[in-house]
PDB file of C-alpha atoms in Angstrom:
ATOM      1  CA  UNK C   5       1.022  21.063   0.761  1.00  0.00           C
ATOM      2  CA  UNK C   6       4.655  21.149  -0.407  1.00  0.00           C
ATOM      3  CA  UNK C   7       3.739  21.551  -4.059  1.00  0.00           C
ATOM      4  CA  UNK C   8       1.316  24.356  -3.535  1.00  0.00           C
ATOM      5  CA  UNK C   9       3.252  26.064  -0.795  1.00  0.00           C
ATOM      6  CA  UNK C  10      -0.037  26.396   1.157  1.00  0.00           C
ATOM      7  CA  UNK C  11      -0.322  24.351   4.121  1.00  0.00           C
ATOM      8  CA  UNK C  12      -4.068  25.215   4.767  1.00  0.00           C
ATOM      9  CA  UNK C  13      -5.198  23.150   1.727  1.00  0.00           C
ATOM     10  CA  UNK C  14      -4.987  19.768   3.131  1.00  0.00           C
ATOM     11  CA  UNK C  15      -6.456  20.986   6.481  1.00  0.00           C
ATOM     12  CA  UNK C  16      -9.475  22.694   4.793  1.00  0.00           C
ATOM     13  CA  UNK C  17      -9.985  19.611   2.627  1.00  0.00           C
ATOM     14  CA  UNK C  18     -10.051  17.359   5.454  1.00  0.00           C
ATOM     15  CA  UNK C  19     -12.321  19.782   7.271  1.00  0.00           C
ATOM     16  CA  UNK C  20     -14.726  19.969   4.587  1.00  0.00           C
ATOM     17  CA  UNK C  21     -14.848  16.195   4.360  1.00  0.00           C
ATOM     18  CA  UNK C  22     -15.716  15.905   8.016  1.00  0.00           C
ATOM     19  CA  UNK C  23     -18.425  18.450   7.558  1.00  0.00           C
ATOM     20  CA  UNK C  24     -19.984  16.562   4.679  1.00  0.00           C
ATOM     21  CA  UNK C  25     -19.620  13.344   6.631  1.00  0.00           C
ATOM     22  CA  UNK C  26     -21.311  14.920   9.738  1.00  0.00           C
ATOM     23  CA  UNK C  27     -24.129  16.193   7.620  1.00  0.00           C
ATOM     24  CA  UNK C  28     -24.497  12.590   5.997  1.00  0.00           C
ATOM     25  CA  UNK C  29     -24.730  10.986   9.226  1.00  0.00           C
ATOM     26  CA  UNK C  30     -27.386  13.464  10.386  1.00  0.00           C
ATOM     27  CA  UNK C  31     -29.382  12.542   7.442  1.00  0.00           C
ATOM     28  CA  UNK C  32     -28.944   8.870   7.873  1.00  0.00           C
ATOM     29  CA  UNK C  33     -29.786   9.079  11.319  1.00  0.00           C
ATOM     30  CA  UNK C  34     -33.462   9.720  10.095  1.00  0.00           C
ATOM     31  CA  UNK C  35     -33.662   6.935   7.642  1.00  0.00           C
ATOM     32  CA  UNK C  36     -35.781   3.808   8.859  1.00  0.00           C
ATOM     33  CA  UNK C  37     -33.718   0.878   9.618  1.00  0.00           C
ATOM     34  CA  UNK C  38     -35.798  -1.356   7.217  1.00  0.00           C
ATOM     35  CA  UNK C  39     -34.020   0.452   4.345  1.00  0.00           C
ATOM     36  CA  UNK C  40     -30.559  -0.724   5.859  1.00  0.00           C
ATOM     37  CA  UNK C  41     -31.968  -4.240   5.617  1.00  0.00           C
ATOM     38  CA  UNK C  42     -32.860  -3.761   1.833  1.00  0.00           C
ATOM     39  CA  UNK C  43     -29.414  -2.337   1.444  1.00  0.00           C
ATOM     40  CA  UNK C  44     -27.853  -5.496   2.917  1.00  0.00           C
ATOM     41  CA  UNK C  45     -30.058  -8.024   0.924  1.00  0.00           C
ATOM     42  CA  UNK C  46     -30.011  -6.105  -2.405  1.00  0.00           C
ATOM     43  CA  UNK C  47     -26.645  -4.287  -2.215  1.00  0.00           C
ATOM     44  CA  UNK C  48     -24.435  -7.392  -1.705  1.00  0.00           C
ATOM     45  CA  UNK C  49     -25.146  -8.963  -5.024  1.00  0.00           C
ATOM     46  CA  UNK C  50     -24.804  -5.631  -6.827  1.00  0.00           C
ATOM     47  CA  UNK C  51     -21.483  -4.854  -5.040  1.00  0.00           C
ATOM     48  CA  UNK C  52     -20.412  -8.465  -5.992  1.00  0.00           C
ATOM     49  CA  UNK C  53     -20.999  -7.788  -9.557  1.00  0.00           C
ATOM     50  CA  UNK C  54     -19.172  -4.253  -9.355  1.00  0.00           C
ATOM     51  CA  UNK C  55     -16.186  -6.129  -7.904  1.00  0.00           C
ATOM     52  CA  UNK C  56     -16.179  -8.469 -10.665  1.00  0.00           C
ATOM     53  CA  UNK C  57     -16.407  -5.843 -13.267  1.00  0.00           C
ATOM     54  CA  UNK C  58     -13.715  -3.636 -11.728  1.00  0.00           C
ATOM     55  CA  UNK C  59     -10.682  -5.107 -13.157  1.00  0.00           C
ATOM     56  CA  UNK C  60     -12.185  -4.791 -16.694  1.00  0.00           C
ATOM     57  CA  UNK C  61     -13.803  -1.300 -16.641  1.00  0.00           C
ATOM     58  CA  UNK C  62     -12.165   0.261 -13.616  1.00  0.00           C
ATOM     59  CA  UNK C  63     -10.152   3.186 -13.481  1.00  0.00           C
ATOM     60  CA  UNK C  64      -6.442   2.939 -12.703  1.00  0.00           C
ATOM     61  CA  UNK C  65      -5.375   5.340  -9.862  1.00  0.00           C
ATOM     62  CA  UNK C  66      -1.917   4.898  -8.060  1.00  0.00           C
ATOM     63  CA  UNK C  67      -1.331   1.707 -10.196  1.00  0.00           C
ATOM     64  CA  UNK C  68      -4.363  -0.249  -9.547  1.00  0.00           C
ATOM     65  CA  UNK C  69      -7.645  -0.522 -11.255  1.00  0.00           C
ATOM     66  CA  UNK C  70      -9.648  -0.369  -7.882  1.00  0.00           C
ATOM     67  CA  UNK C  71     -11.767   2.739  -8.967  1.00  0.00           C
ATOM     68  CA  UNK C  72     -14.909   3.035 -10.938  1.00  0.00           C
ATOM     69  CA  UNK C  73     -16.281   6.252 -12.400  1.00  0.00           C
ATOM     70  CA  UNK C  74     -19.708   7.334 -12.077  1.00  0.00           C
ATOM     71  CA  UNK C  75     -20.618   9.037 -15.419  1.00  0.00           C
ATOM     72  CA  UNK C  76     -17.463  10.953 -15.037  1.00  0.00           C
ATOM     73  CA  UNK C  77     -18.995  12.856 -11.996  1.00  0.00           C
ATOM     74  CA  UNK C  78     -16.996  11.288  -9.341  1.00  0.00           C
ATOM     75  CA  UNK C  79     -14.764   8.279  -8.739  1.00  0.00           C
ATOM     76  CA  UNK C  80     -15.602   5.538  -6.093  1.00  0.00           C
ATOM     77  CA  UNK C  81     -14.123   2.222  -4.816  1.00  0.00           C
ATOM     78  CA  UNK C  82     -16.737  -0.555  -5.171  1.00  0.00           C
ATOM     79  CA  UNK C  83     -14.940  -2.343  -2.138  1.00  0.00           C
ATOM     80  CA  UNK C  84     -16.245   0.481   0.012  1.00  0.00           C
ATOM     81  CA  UNK C  85     -19.833  -0.145  -1.065  1.00  0.00           C
ATOM     82  CA  UNK C  86     -19.221  -3.778  -0.696  1.00  0.00           C
ATOM     83  CA  UNK C  87     -18.093  -3.374   2.867  1.00  0.00           C
ATOM     84  CA  UNK C  88     -21.093  -1.405   3.887  1.00  0.00           C
ATOM     85  CA  UNK C  89     -23.387  -3.919   2.184  1.00  0.00           C
ATOM     86  CA  UNK C  90     -21.621  -6.787   3.740  1.00  0.00           C
ATOM     87  CA  UNK C  91     -22.058  -5.450   7.243  1.00  0.00           C
ATOM     88  CA  UNK C  92     -25.740  -4.696   6.583  1.00  0.00           C
ATOM     89  CA  UNK C  93     -26.094  -8.355   5.150  1.00  0.00           C
ATOM     90  CA  UNK C  94     -24.496  -9.870   8.153  1.00  0.00           C
ATOM     91  CA  UNK C  95     -26.822  -7.684  10.422  1.00  0.00           C
ATOM     92  CA  UNK C  96     -29.714  -9.096   8.488  1.00  0.00           C
ATOM     93  CA  UNK C  97     -28.559 -12.549   8.885  1.00  0.00           C
ATOM     94  CA  UNK C  98     -27.834 -12.293  12.510  1.00  0.00           C
ATOM     95  CA  UNK C  99     -31.207 -10.537  13.236  1.00  0.00           C
ATOM     96  CA  UNK C 100     -33.223 -13.743  11.850  1.00  0.00           C
ATOM     97  CA  UNK C 101     -32.177 -15.760  15.032  1.00  0.00           C
ATOM     98  CA  UNK C 102     -35.719 -16.966  15.229  1.00  0.00           C
ATOM     99  CA  UNK C 103     -35.849 -18.322  11.594  1.00  0.00           C
ATOM    100  CA  UNK C 104     -32.380 -19.501  11.195  1.00  0.00           C
ATOM    101  CA  UNK C 105     -30.280 -21.773  13.356  1.00  0.00           C
ATOM    102  CA  UNK C 106     -26.892 -20.704  14.531  1.00  0.00           C
ATOM    103  CA  UNK C 107     -25.127 -23.153  12.022  1.00  0.00           C
ATOM    104  CA  UNK C 108     -27.265 -21.761   9.160  1.00  0.00           C
ATOM    105  CA  UNK C 109     -26.593 -18.137  10.251  1.00  0.00           C
ATOM    106  CA  UNK C 110     -22.824 -18.896  10.139  1.00  0.00           C
ATOM    107  CA  UNK C 111     -22.908 -20.417   6.829  1.00  0.00           C
ATOM    108  CA  UNK C 112     -25.156 -17.672   5.278  1.00  0.00           C
ATOM    109  CA  UNK C 113     -22.614 -15.160   6.603  1.00  0.00           C
ATOM    110  CA  UNK C 114     -19.664 -17.156   5.359  1.00  0.00           C
ATOM    111  CA  UNK C 115     -20.918 -17.711   1.872  1.00  0.00           C
ATOM    112  CA  UNK C 116     -22.239 -14.156   1.334  1.00  0.00           C
ATOM    113  CA  UNK C 117     -19.640 -12.044   2.956  1.00  0.00           C
ATOM    114  CA  UNK C 118     -16.770 -14.573   1.991  1.00  0.00           C
ATOM    115  CA  UNK C 119     -17.331 -14.260  -1.637  1.00  0.00           C
ATOM    116  CA  UNK C 120     -17.183 -10.568  -1.315  1.00  0.00           C
ATOM    117  CA  UNK C 121     -14.161 -10.821   0.935  1.00  0.00           C
ATOM    118  CA  UNK C 122     -12.223 -12.832  -1.688  1.00  0.00           C
ATOM    119  CA  UNK C 123     -12.873 -10.340  -4.520  1.00  0.00           C
ATOM    120  CA  UNK C 124     -11.758  -7.520  -2.177  1.00  0.00           C
ATOM    121  CA  UNK C 125      -8.760  -9.375  -0.963  1.00  0.00           C
ATOM    122  CA  UNK C 126      -7.421  -9.992  -4.723  1.00  0.00           C
ATOM    123  CA  UNK C 127      -6.945  -6.184  -5.061  1.00  0.00           C
ATOM    124  CA  UNK C 128      -6.893  -4.753  -1.672  1.00  0.00           C
ATOM    125  CA  UNK C 129      -5.647  -6.984   1.139  1.00  0.00           C
ATOM    126  CA  UNK C 130      -5.810  -4.443   3.923  1.00  0.00           C
ATOM    127  CA  UNK C 131      -9.480  -3.470   3.258  1.00  0.00           C
ATOM    128  CA  UNK C 132     -10.404  -7.262   3.111  1.00  0.00           C
ATOM    129  CA  UNK C 133      -8.569  -7.844   6.413  1.00  0.00           C
ATOM    130  CA  UNK C 134     -10.559  -5.015   8.022  1.00  0.00           C
ATOM    131  CA  UNK C 135     -13.796  -6.654   6.652  1.00  0.00           C
ATOM    132  CA  UNK C 136     -12.740  -9.974   8.125  1.00  0.00           C
ATOM    133  CA  UNK C 137     -11.952  -8.521  11.342  1.00  0.00           C
ATOM    134  CA  UNK C 138     -15.446  -6.736  11.501  1.00  0.00           C
ATOM    135  CA  UNK C 139     -17.116 -10.043  10.323  1.00  0.00           C
ATOM    136  CA  UNK C 140     -15.412 -11.966  13.156  1.00  0.00           C
ATOM    137  CA  UNK C 141     -16.532  -9.395  15.733  1.00  0.00           C
ATOM    138  CA  UNK C 142     -20.161  -9.309  14.620  1.00  0.00           C
ATOM    139  CA  UNK C 143     -20.205 -13.148  14.710  1.00  0.00           C
ATOM    140  CA  UNK C 144     -19.037 -13.088  18.115  1.00  0.00           C
ATOM    141  CA  UNK C 145     -21.270 -10.398  19.299  1.00  0.00           C
ATOM    142  CA  UNK C 146     -24.220 -12.120  17.442  1.00  0.00           C
ATOM    143  CA  UNK C 147     -23.489 -15.244  19.594  1.00  0.00           C
ATOM    144  CA  UNK C 148     -22.257 -17.495  16.894  1.00  0.00           C
ATOM    145  CA  UNK C 149     -20.618 -20.446  18.425  1.00  0.00           C
ATOM    146  CA  UNK C 150     -16.884 -19.681  19.382  1.00  0.00           C
ATOM    147  CA  UNK C 151     -15.906 -23.222  18.311  1.00  0.00           C
ATOM    148  CA  UNK C 152     -16.934 -22.235  14.632  1.00  0.00           C
ATOM    149  CA  UNK C 153     -15.337 -18.715  14.747  1.00  0.00           C
ATOM    150  CA  UNK C 154     -12.074 -20.590  16.079  1.00  0.00           C
ATOM    151  CA  UNK C 155     -12.346 -23.127  13.411  1.00  0.00           C
ATOM    152  CA  UNK C 156     -12.551 -20.371  10.742  1.00  0.00           C
ATOM    153  CA  UNK C 157      -9.729 -18.531  12.210  1.00  0.00           C
ATOM    154  CA  UNK C 158      -7.673 -21.607  12.363  1.00  0.00           C
ATOM    155  CA  UNK C 159      -8.440 -22.398   8.713  1.00  0.00           C
ATOM    156  CA  UNK C 160      -7.576 -18.704   7.687  1.00  0.00           C
ATOM    157  CA  UNK C 161      -4.178 -18.820   9.693  1.00  0.00           C
ATOM    158  CA  UNK C 162      -3.465 -22.304   8.285  1.00  0.00           C
ATOM    159  CA  UNK C 163      -4.174 -21.208   4.764  1.00  0.00           C
ATOM    160  CA  UNK C 164      -1.904 -18.134   5.042  1.00  0.00           C
ATOM    161  CA  UNK C 165       0.800 -20.241   6.452  1.00  0.00           C
ATOM    162  CA  UNK C 166       0.559 -22.771   3.563  1.00  0.00           C
ATOM    163  CA  UNK C 167       0.601 -19.994   0.969  1.00  0.00           C
ATOM    164  CA  UNK C 168       3.739 -18.438   2.547  1.00  0.00           C
ATOM    165  CA  UNK C 169       5.230 -21.646   2.772  1.00  0.00           C
ATOM    166  CA  UNK C 170       4.545 -22.569  -0.895  1.00  0.00           C
ATOM    167  CA  UNK C 171       5.812 -19.099  -1.878  1.00  0.00           C
ATOM    168  CA  UNK C 172       9.009 -19.458   0.179  1.00  0.00           C
ATOM    169  CA  UNK C 173       9.837 -22.810  -1.445  1.00  0.00           C
TER     170      UNK C 173
END
């Protein structure tokens, strides 16, 4: 806004993003939920591969190679796709309560989403922490034992404390 001397530019840009997002939500509202299950099951491995490739073939914007280009038409962050796929995957695993035990659900979530979390965390810590928070809330709502969730949180806090103490010394 300062460079162009037009304070309406950012406002109109945000309004257009909101309008496109609203239209996108209306379209997604009519999609059968089975397709979201497929997005979680198939999209998580694809997003994992995209996250692995991003440091090598990614586009550097603002000093970090977090972005990828889709045939030069538009840029996207694979971490955003991975977050959406991880949430769909977690919903898929949590919906299989009649097939999987609570312990199996916990480990399937931890392995599937944990691998994506670690790749996102290596480049974008805040996005990874948001995904971790959503993961913990979904496990709590999905009735994973509080003891398992508390152990996971304790392990994470202990790992961060160990990392900071090693870096400090």
